CSV table of C-alpha atoms in Angstrom, one decimal:
chain,number,residue,atom,x,y,z
A,1,UNK,CA,41.9,69.3,-250.6
A,2,UNK,CA,42.9,71.9,-248.1
A,3,UNK,CA,42.9,69.4,-244.7
A,4,UNK,CA,44.9,66.9,-247.0
A,5,UNK,CA,47.4,69.8,-247.3
A,6,UNK,CA,47.4,70.5,-243.4
A,7,UNK,CA,49.0,67.1,-242.7
A,8,UNK,CA,52.3,66.4,-243.6
A,9,UNK,CA,52.0,62.7,-242.4
A,10,UNK,CA,49.2,61.5,-244.6
A,11,UNK,CA,50.5,63.5,-247.6
A,12,UNK,CA,54.2,61.7,-247.2
A,13,UNK,CA,52.2,58.4,-247.0
A,14,UNK,CA,50.2,59.1,-250.1
A,15,UNK,CA,53.3,60.2,-251.6
A,16,UNK,CA,54.9,57.0,-250.9
A,17,UNK,CA,52.0,54.9,-252.1
A,18,UNK,CA,52.1,56.8,-255.6
A,19,UNK,CA,55.7,55.6,-256.3
A,20,UNK,CA,55.3,52.2,-255.0
A,21,UNK,CA,52.1,52.1,-257.3
A,22,UNK,CA,54.8,53.0,-259.8
A,23,UNK,CA,56.0,49.3,-260.1
A,24,UNK,CA,52.3,48.6,-262.2
A,25,UNK,CA,53.8,50.5,-265.0
A,26,UNK,CA,56.2,47.6,-266.0
A,27,UNK,CA,54.1,44.3,-265.5
A,28,UNK,CA,57.1,41.9,-265.7
A,29,UNK,CA,59.7,43.9,-264.0
A,30,UNK,CA,61.1,42.3,-260.6
A,31,UNK,CA,59.6,43.1,-257.2
A,32,UNK,CA,61.6,42.7,-254.5
A,33,UNK,CA,60.9,41.7,-250.8
A,34,UNK,CA,61.3,45.5,-249.2
A,35,UNK,CA,58.5,47.1,-252.3
A,36,UNK,CA,56.2,44.1,-251.7
A,37,UNK,CA,56.2,44.4,-247.4
A,38,UNK,CA,56.1,48.3,-248.0
A,39,UNK,CA,52.9,48.1,-249.8
A,40,UNK,CA,51.6,45.9,-247.7
A,41,UNK,CA,52.2,48.3,-244.7
A,42,UNK,CA,50.9,51.0,-247.1
A,43,UNK,CA,47.6,49.0,-247.2
A,44,UNK,CA,47.2,48.9,-243.4
A,45,UNK,CA,48.0,52.5,-243.1
A,46,UNK,CA,45.2,53.2,-245.4
A,47,UNK,CA,42.8,51.1,-243.6
A,48,UNK,CA,44.3,52.8,-240.2
A,49,UNK,CA,43.4,56.3,-241.8
A,50,UNK,CA,39.6,55.3,-242.3
A,51,UNK,CA,39.2,54.2,-239.2
A,52,UNK,CA,40.2,57.4,-237.4
A,53,UNK,CA,38.1,59.3,-240.2
A,54,UNK,CA,35.2,57.2,-239.2
A,55,UNK,CA,35.8,57.8,-234.9
A,56,UNK,CA,35.2,61.3,-235.8
A,57,UNK,CA,31.7,60.6,-237.8
A,58,UNK,CA,32.6,61.3,-241.6
A,59,UNK,CA,30.4,59.7,-244.0
A,60,UNK,CA,33.4,58.8,-245.7
A,61,UNK,CA,32.9,57.4,-249.1
A,62,UNK,CA,34.7,53.9,-248.2
A,63,UNK,CA,33.4,52.7,-245.0
A,64,UNK,CA,33.4,49.6,-242.9
A,65,UNK,CA,32.9,46.5,-245.5
A,66,UNK,CA,33.9,48.2,-248.3
A,67,UNK,CA,36.8,49.2,-246.8
A,68,UNK,CA,37.8,46.1,-245.1
A,69,UNK,CA,37.3,44.6,-248.6
A,70,UNK,CA,39.8,47.0,-249.9
A,71,UNK,CA,42.5,46.2,-247.8
A,72,UNK,CA,41.8,42.8,-247.8
A,73,UNK,CA,42.6,42.5,-251.4
A,74,UNK,CA,45.5,45.3,-250.9
A,75,UNK,CA,46.9,42.3,-248.8
A,76,UNK,CA,46.8,39.9,-251.2
A,77,UNK,CA,48.2,41.4,-253.6
A,78,UNK,CA,51.2,42.1,-251.5
A,79,UNK,CA,51.5,38.6,-250.7
A,80,UNK,CA,51.6,37.5,-254.5
A,81,UNK,CA,54.1,40.1,-255.0
A,82,UNK,CA,56.1,38.8,-252.2
A,83,UNK,CA,55.7,35.2,-253.4
A,84,UNK,CA,58.2,36.1,-256.3
A,85,UNK,CA,60.9,35.8,-253.7
A,86,UNK,CA,59.9,32.3,-252.4
A,87,UNK,CA,59.7,28.6,-253.6
A,88,UNK,CA,56.0,28.9,-254.3
A,89,UNK,CA,55.3,29.1,-257.7
A,90,UNK,CA,52.6,31.6,-258.4
A,91,UNK,CA,51.7,32.0,-262.3
A,92,UNK,CA,53.4,35.1,-263.9
A,93,UNK,CA,50.0,36.8,-265.3
A,94,UNK,CA,48.7,36.7,-261.4
A,95,UNK,CA,52.3,38.8,-260.7
A,96,UNK,CA,51.5,41.1,-263.4
A,97,UNK,CA,47.8,41.6,-262.5
A,98,UNK,CA,48.6,42.1,-258.8
A,99,UNK,CA,51.3,44.8,-259.8
A,100,UNK,CA,48.9,46.6,-262.0
A,101,UNK,CA,46.6,46.9,-259.4
A,102,UNK,CA,49.2,48.9,-257.2
A,103,UNK,CA,49.2,51.3,-259.4
A,104,UNK,CA,45.0,51.5,-259.2
A,105,UNK,CA,45.0,51.3,-255.8
A,106,UNK,CA,47.3,54.4,-255.0
A,107,UNK,CA,44.6,56.5,-257.4
A,108,UNK,CA,41.7,54.7,-255.9
A,109,UNK,CA,42.9,56.1,-252.7
A,110,UNK,CA,43.8,59.7,-253.6
A,111,UNK,CA,40.0,59.9,-254.7
A,112,UNK,CA,38.9,58.3,-251.2
A,113,UNK,CA,41.0,61.1,-249.2
A,114,UNK,CA,39.6,63.5,-251.6
A,115,UNK,CA,36.1,62.7,-250.1
A,116,UNK,CA,37.5,62.3,-246.5
A,117,UNK,CA,38.8,66.0,-246.5
A,118,UNK,CA,36.1,67.9,-248.5
A,119,UNK,CA,32.8,66.5,-247.3
A,120,UNK,CA,31.2,69.2,-248.9
A,121,UNK,CA,32.5,68.5,-252.1
A,122,UNK,CA,30.2,65.8,-252.4
A,123,UNK,CA,27.2,67.3,-251.0
A,124,UNK,CA,27.5,65.9,-247.6
A,125,UNK,CA,27.3,67.8,-244.3
A,126,UNK,CA,28.8,67.1,-240.8
A,127,UNK,CA,26.5,65.6,-238.3
A,128,UNK,CA,26.4,68.5,-235.7
A,129,UNK,CA,25.4,68.2,-231.9
A,130,UNK,CA,22.3,70.1,-230.4
A,131,UNK,CA,23.7,73.6,-229.3
A,132,UNK,CA,27.1,73.1,-231.3
A,133,UNK,CA,28.4,75.8,-233.7
A,134,UNK,CA,30.2,75.6,-237.1
A,135,UNK,CA,33.7,76.0,-235.6
A,136,UNK,CA,33.5,73.3,-232.9
A,137,UNK,CA,31.9,70.8,-235.3
A,138,UNK,CA,34.6,71.1,-237.8
A,139,UNK,CA,37.0,70.7,-234.7
A,140,UNK,CA,35.4,67.6,-233.7
A,141,UNK,CA,35.7,66.1,-237.1
A,142,UNK,CA,39.1,67.3,-238.1
A,143,UNK,CA,40.4,63.6,-239.1
A,144,UNK,CA,44.3,65.0,-239.2
A,145,UNK,CA,43.9,66.3,-235.3
A,146,UNK,CA,42.5,62.5,-234.8
A,147,UNK,CA,45.4,61.0,-236.6
A,148,UNK,CA,48.0,63.4,-234.9
A,149,UNK,CA,46.3,62.2,-231.7
A,150,UNK,CA,46.8,58.7,-232.3
A,151,UNK,CA,50.5,59.2,-233.4
A,152,UNK,CA,51.4,61.5,-230.0
A,153,UNK,CA,49.9,58.7,-228.0
A,154,UNK,CA,52.2,56.4,-228.9
A,155,UNK,CA,55.4,58.2,-229.4
A,156,UNK,CA,57.7,60.3,-227.7
A,157,UNK,CA,59.5,63.9,-228.3
A,158,UNK,CA,62.7,64.2,-228.3
A,159,UNK,CA,63.1,65.5,-225.0
A,160,UNK,CA,60.9,62.3,-223.6
A,161,UNK,CA,63.2,60.4,-225.4
A,162,UNK,CA,66.4,62.0,-224.2
A,163,UNK,CA,64.9,61.6,-220.6
A,164,UNK,CA,64.3,57.6,-220.9
A,165,UNK,CA,67.7,57.3,-222.3
A,166,UNK,CA,69.4,58.5,-219.0
A,167,UNK,CA,71.2,56.1,-216.9
A,168,UNK,CA,69.1,55.4,-213.8
A,169,UNK,CA,67.0,58.0,-211.9
A,170,UNK,CA,63.7,55.8,-212.3
A,171,UNK,CA,62.1,58.1,-209.2
A,172,UNK,CA,62.8,61.0,-211.6
A,173,UNK,CA,61.6,60.0,-214.6
A,174,UNK,CA,58.1,59.0,-212.8
A,175,UNK,CA,57.9,62.4,-211.4
A,176,UNK,CA,58.5,64.1,-214.8
A,177,UNK,CA,55.9,61.7,-216.6
A,178,UNK,CA,53.3,62.7,-213.6
A,179,UNK,CA,54.2,66.2,-214.1
A,180,UNK,CA,53.7,65.9,-217.9
A,181,UNK,CA,50.3,64.2,-217.5
A,182,UNK,CA,49.0,66.9,-215.2
A,183,UNK,CA,49.8,69.4,-218.0
A,184,UNK,CA,48.3,67.3,-220.9
A,185,UNK,CA,45.1,67.0,-218.4
A,186,UNK,CA,45.1,70.9,-218.1
A,187,UNK,CA,45.2,71.2,-221.5
A,188,UNK,CA,42.8,69.2,-222.2
A,189,UNK,CA,40.6,71.0,-219.8
A,190,UNK,CA,41.4,74.4,-221.4
A,191,UNK,CA,40.8,73.2,-224.9
A,192,UNK,CA,37.3,72.1,-224.3
A,193,UNK,CA,36.3,75.6,-222.4
A,194,UNK,CA,36.8,74.9,-218.5
A,195,UNK,CA,39.0,76.7,-216.2
A,196,UNK,CA,42.4,76.0,-216.0
A,197,UNK,CA,43.6,74.7,-212.4
A,198,UNK,CA,45.8,76.7,-210.7
A,199,UNK,CA,49.1,75.1,-210.7
A,200,UNK,CA,52.9,75.7,-210.0
A,201,UNK,CA,55.7,74.7,-212.6
A,202,UNK,CA,58.5,75.7,-210.3
A,203,UNK,CA,60.5,72.6,-209.0
A,204,UNK,CA,63.2,71.7,-206.2
A,205,UNK,CA,65.7,69.5,-207.4
A,206,UNK,CA,67.2,67.8,-204.3
A,207,UNK,CA,70.1,65.5,-204.4
A,208,UNK,CA,74.3,65.2,-204.2
A,209,UNK,CA,76.5,66.5,-207.0
A,210,UNK,CA,76.4,64.8,-210.4
A,211,UNK,CA,73.3,63.2,-210.0
A,212,UNK,CA,72.2,64.7,-213.2
A,213,UNK,CA,69.9,67.6,-212.2
A,214,UNK,CA,71.3,70.2,-214.6
A,215,UNK,CA,70.5,67.6,-217.4
A,216,UNK,CA,66.8,67.0,-216.4
A,217,UNK,CA,66.3,70.8,-215.9
A,218,UNK,CA,67.5,71.2,-219.6
A,219,UNK,CA,65.2,68.3,-220.9
A,220,UNK,CA,62.2,69.6,-218.6
A,221,UNK,CA,62.0,73.3,-219.8
A,222,UNK,CA,62.3,71.3,-223.5
A,223,UNK,CA,59.0,69.3,-222.0
A,224,UNK,CA,57.5,72.8,-221.2
A,225,UNK,CA,58.0,73.8,-224.5
A,226,UNK,CA,56.6,71.1,-226.4
A,227,UNK,CA,53.3,70.9,-224.3
A,228,UNK,CA,52.9,74.9,-224.6
A,229,UNK,CA,53.8,76.2,-220.9
A,230,UNK,CA,56.7,78.1,-222.1
A,231,UNK,CA,57.3,79.8,-225.5
A,232,UNK,CA,61.2,79.1,-225.8
A,233,UNK,CA,61.8,76.3,-223.4
A,234,UNK,CA,65.5,77.2,-223.0
A,235,UNK,CA,67.7,77.0,-220.1
A,236,UNK,CA,69.4,79.6,-218.1
A,237,UNK,CA,72.0,78.4,-215.4
A,238,UNK,CA,73.4,80.1,-212.7
A,239,UNK,CA,74.2,80.1,-208.9
A,240,UNK,CA,74.9,82.8,-206.1
A,241,UNK,CA,77.6,84.4,-208.1
A,242,UNK,CA,75.7,85.2,-211.4
A,243,UNK,CA,72.9,86.7,-208.9
A,244,UNK,CA,74.3,88.5,-206.5
A,245,UNK,CA,76.7,91.9,-206.4
A,246,UNK,CA,79.5,93.1,-204.3
A,247,UNK,CA,78.2,96.2,-203.6
A,248,UNK,CA,74.3,97.5,-202.2
A,249,UNK,CA,72.0,98.5,-204.4
A,250,UNK,CA,73.3,96.2,-207.2
A,251,UNK,CA,72.2,92.8,-206.3
A,252,UNK,CA,68.4,93.6,-207.8
A,253,UNK,CA,69.7,94.9,-210.9
A,254,UNK,CA,72.0,92.3,-211.2
A,255,UNK,CA,69.1,89.5,-210.7
A,256,UNK,CA,66.7,91.3,-212.9
A,257,UNK,CA,69.4,90.7,-216.0
A,258,UNK,CA,69.8,87.0,-215.2
A,259,UNK,CA,66.1,86.8,-214.7
A,260,UNK,CA,65.3,88.7,-218.3
A,261,UNK,CA,67.5,86.2,-220.2
A,262,UNK,CA,65.6,83.6,-218.8
A,263,UNK,CA,61.9,84.7,-219.7
A,264,UNK,CA,59.9,82.2,-222.0
A,265,UNK,CA,62.2,79.7,-220.4
A,266,UNK,CA,63.7,78.1,-217.4
A,267,UNK,CA,66.0,79.8,-215.1
A,268,UNK,CA,67.9,76.8,-213.2
A,269,UNK,CA,69.7,78.2,-209.9
A,270,UNK,CA,72.4,76.1,-208.5
A,271,UNK,CA,73.0,75.7,-205.0
A,272,UNK,CA,70.1,77.9,-204.3
A,273,UNK,CA,70.6,77.6,-200.5
A,274,UNK,CA,73.9,79.8,-200.7
A,275,UNK,CA,71.5,82.9,-201.5
A,276,UNK,CA,69.9,82.7,-197.5
A,277,UNK,CA,73.6,82.6,-195.6
A,278,UNK,CA,73.9,83.4,-191.9
A,279,UNK,CA,70.6,82.8,-191.0
A,280,UNK,CA,69.1,85.3,-193.0
A,281,UNK,CA,71.9,88.0,-192.1
A,282,UNK,CA,72.7,87.8,-195.4
A,283,UNK,CA,71.5,91.0,-197.1
A,284,UNK,CA,72.7,90.7,-200.8
A,285,UNK,CA,71.3,87.0,-201.0
A,286,UNK,CA,68.2,88.1,-199.4
A,287,UNK,CA,67.8,91.1,-201.7
A,288,UNK,CA,68.5,88.4,-204.6
A,289,UNK,CA,65.5,86.5,-203.3
A,290,UNK,CA,63.4,89.4,-203.0
A,291,UNK,CA,63.9,90.5,-206.2
A,292,UNK,CA,63.5,86.9,-207.6
A,293,UNK,CA,59.9,86.1,-205.8
A,294,UNK,CA,58.8,89.4,-207.3
A,295,UNK,CA,59.7,88.6,-210.8
A,296,UNK,CA,58.2,85.2,-210.5
A,297,UNK,CA,54.9,86.9,-209.4
A,298,UNK,CA,54.9,89.3,-212.0
A,299,UNK,CA,55.8,87.2,-214.7
A,300,UNK,CA,54.4,83.8,-213.3
A,301,UNK,CA,53.2,83.1,-217.2
A,302,UNK,CA,56.6,83.5,-218.8
A,303,UNK,CA,58.9,82.5,-216.0
A,304,UNK,CA,60.0,78.8,-214.5
A,305,UNK,CA,62.0,78.3,-211.5
A,306,UNK,CA,64.2,75.2,-210.8
A,307,UNK,CA,66.1,75.5,-207.9
A,308,UNK,CA,68.7,72.8,-206.8
A,309,UNK,CA,71.1,71.3,-204.3
A,310,UNK,CA,71.8,69.4,-201.4
A,311,UNK,CA,68.8,67.5,-200.2
A,312,UNK,CA,69.0,68.9,-196.1
A,313,UNK,CA,69.9,72.2,-197.2
A,314,UNK,CA,67.3,73.0,-200.0
A,315,UNK,CA,64.8,71.6,-197.6
A,316,UNK,CA,65.9,74.1,-195.3
A,317,UNK,CA,65.9,76.9,-197.4
A,318,UNK,CA,62.7,76.5,-198.8
A,319,UNK,CA,61.0,76.2,-195.5
A,320,UNK,CA,62.9,79.4,-194.1
A,321,UNK,CA,60.9,81.6,-196.3
A,322,UNK,CA,57.2,81.8,-196.6
A,323,UNK,CA,57.2,83.1,-200.2
A,324,UNK,CA,59.8,80.2,-201.4
A,325,UNK,CA,57.6,77.4,-199.7
A,326,UNK,CA,54.1,79.1,-201.0
A,327,UNK,CA,55.9,78.9,-204.6
A,328,UNK,CA,57.9,75.9,-204.7
A,329,UNK,CA,56.2,72.9,-203.7
A,330,UNK,CA,57.0,70.0,-206.0
A,331,UNK,CA,60.2,68.3,-204.7
A,332,UNK,CA,62.1,65.5,-207.0
A,333,UNK,CA,65.0,63.6,-205.4
A,334,UNK,CA,68.2,63.1,-207.4
A,335,UNK,CA,69.3,59.4,-205.8
A,336,UNK,CA,73.1,58.6,-205.8
A,337,UNK,CA,73.9,56.2,-208.5
A,338,UNK,CA,74.3,52.6,-207.9
A,339,UNK,CA,77.6,50.6,-208.8
A,340,UNK,CA,76.1,49.0,-212.0
A,341,UNK,CA,74.9,52.7,-212.8
A,342,UNK,CA,78.4,54.1,-212.8
A,343,UNK,CA,79.4,50.9,-214.6
A,344,UNK,CA,76.8,51.6,-217.6
A,345,UNK,CA,77.9,55.5,-217.6
A,346,UNK,CA,81.2,54.4,-217.8
A,347,UNK,CA,80.7,52.1,-220.8
A,348,UNK,CA,78.7,54.6,-222.9
A,349,UNK,CA,81.7,56.9,-222.6
A,350,UNK,CA,83.8,54.1,-223.9
A,351,UNK,CA,81.1,52.9,-226.2
A,352,UNK,CA,81.1,56.5,-227.9
A,353,UNK,CA,84.9,56.6,-228.3
A,354,UNK,CA,84.5,53.0,-229.7
A,355,UNK,CA,87.0,51.6,-226.9
A,356,UNK,CA,87.0,48.0,-225.9
A,357,UNK,CA,86.9,47.0,-222.8
A,358,UNK,CA,88.4,43.7,-222.2
A,359,UNK,CA,86.7,41.0,-220.0
A,360,UNK,CA,89.8,41.7,-217.1
A,361,UNK,CA,88.7,45.4,-217.6
A,362,UNK,CA,85.4,45.1,-216.8
A,363,UNK,CA,85.8,43.0,-213.9
A,364,UNK,CA,88.4,45.4,-212.3
A,365,UNK,CA,86.4,48.5,-213.2
A,366,UNK,CA,82.9,46.8,-211.6
A,367,UNK,CA,85.3,45.9,-208.3
A,368,UNK,CA,86.7,49.7,-208.3
A,369,UNK,CA,83.1,51.4,-208.9
A,370,UNK,CA,81.9,48.9,-206.0
A,371,UNK,CA,84.6,50.1,-203.5
A,372,UNK,CA,83.9,53.8,-204.2
A,373,UNK,CA,79.9,53.6,-204.0
A,374,UNK,CA,80.8,51.7,-200.6
A,375,UNK,CA,82.9,54.4,-199.4
A,376,UNK,CA,80.6,57.4,-200.8
A,377,UNK,CA,79.5,60.4,-198.7
A,378,UNK,CA,77.9,63.5,-199.7
A,379,UNK,CA,80.9,64.8,-201.7
A,380,UNK,CA,81.0,61.5,-203.9
A,381,UNK,CA,80.8,62.9,-207.4
A,382,UNK,CA,78.8,60.4,-209.0
A,383,UNK,CA,78.3,61.2,-212.8
A,384,UNK,CA,81.1,64.0,-212.8
A,385,UNK,CA,83.6,61.5,-210.6
A,386,UNK,CA,83.2,58.8,-213.5
A,387,UNK,CA,84.2,61.5,-215.6
A,388,UNK,CA,87.5,61.9,-214.1
A,389,UNK,CA,87.8,58.3,-213.7
A,390,UNK,CA,87.6,57.7,-217.2
A,391,UNK,CA,89.9,60.7,-218.4
A,392,UNK,CA,92.4,59.4,-215.3
A,393,UNK,CA,92.0,56.0,-217.2
A,394,UNK,CA,92.7,57.3,-220.4
A,395,UNK,CA,95.7,59.3,-219.2
A,396,UNK,CA,97.5,56.3,-217.5
A,397,UNK,CA,96.5,54.0,-220.6
A,398,UNK,CA,98.4,57.0,-222.7
A,399,UNK,CA,101.7,56.8,-220.4
A,400,UNK,CA,101.9,52.8,-221.0
A,401,UNK,CA,101.4,52.9,-224.4
A,402,UNK,CA,104.2,55.4,-224.3
A,403,UNK,CA,106.9,53.2,-223.8
A,404,UNK,CA,107.0,51.2,-226.8
A,405,UNK,CA,105.2,51.3,-230.3
A,406,UNK,CA,101.7,50.5,-230.5
A,407,UNK,CA,99.0,50.6,-233.3
A,408,UNK,CA,95.4,51.7,-233.6
A,409,UNK,CA,93.8,48.5,-231.9
A,410,UNK,CA,96.1,48.9,-229.1
A,411,UNK,CA,95.1,52.4,-228.7
A,412,UNK,CA,91.2,51.4,-228.6
A,413,UNK,CA,91.8,48.6,-225.4
A,414,UNK,CA,91.8,49.1,-221.9
A,415,UNK,CA,93.1,47.2,-219.5
A,416,UNK,CA,92.9,46.6,-215.8
A,417,UNK,CA,96.3,48.6,-215.4
A,418,UNK,CA,95.0,51.7,-216.7
A,419,UNK,CA,92.6,52.0,-213.8
A,420,UNK,CA,93.4,54.8,-211.4
A,421,UNK,CA,95.1,53.4,-207.9
A,422,UNK,CA,94.0,56.1,-205.9
A,423,UNK,CA,90.5,56.6,-206.2
């Protein structure tokens, strides 16, 4: 049962199935809809596991037609159990038999699992291809790996769920997905013995403030960790003041210290273009850039750098230095939020604090946000501006309520007059 112990998912399913099967010990104990449906799901999962084992070539103890018959019988049992809560009359003896079958189904499944995971115990050998060693055969017939691959294909990591939960940023999400797919393809090449294709994981995030660049950088760092690019996947944020010292010779030391803290993770440099002020006449900033470029080469397997800032300034900054342009070739543009995006951000803030938006308030808020977007320039705060608007609204609400006695219901309701007029 060594293989079974390696796979937590299968162990959990088997344990759940066993506990569920214990209802068969008491023949006339009532069975709920939930337990009956759960048993049906249990049977379907078992069928799926048999199919996964078949894909990797196991000579299973239970295959194809016998497996199908086994699972159909299991679904019939589940249907009989479910019928206890329906107007359809079913003889009590059928229910009793079905409940007892639950128990024996689970016992038989454990036997089948043993056959799946220990083929040598029954005298069977794994099919071997020409010029394939034992390790390769074992890897190809690893049922746990097959099932894990199937689950991963249809599931998202925590970092990906966080990315897709962000408001707007449609283009950004597509770019991150493309980056992830490239890394997966790279990992696939390495796993089959092919040489890896040289690729850069460094990125340039361009766009106005408040568009989520730092948030996405943190998510990208976690995705890099999940895919094996980085060991830790932490994010170290910095700017010019964090890298540049006030005296000659100290900038390299200060920059190296920041880079050391970011090893095995992502170094995120905000407003990176400020490192190259006055068209190359900034000696301190140039020293920081030179130190960064050297460390990016020396620690290329342990360090990913993401630089961010205004679109035009960042392109000028990268193009001004051959070392930067050769290392940063992945640009991701963060567009300004639309009025509907800003409304959704505001609504989520209110929902998190259980604040109620009256219909009148919603209309007034949407009109205000549209006016803000229409007159927006490069200083437009986007998400940051919405946080400021939200805080001003709460201040106005507090001042309005302070003039009278109020209860909690009034505290949780926002009115149009709470919106600031100076936006």
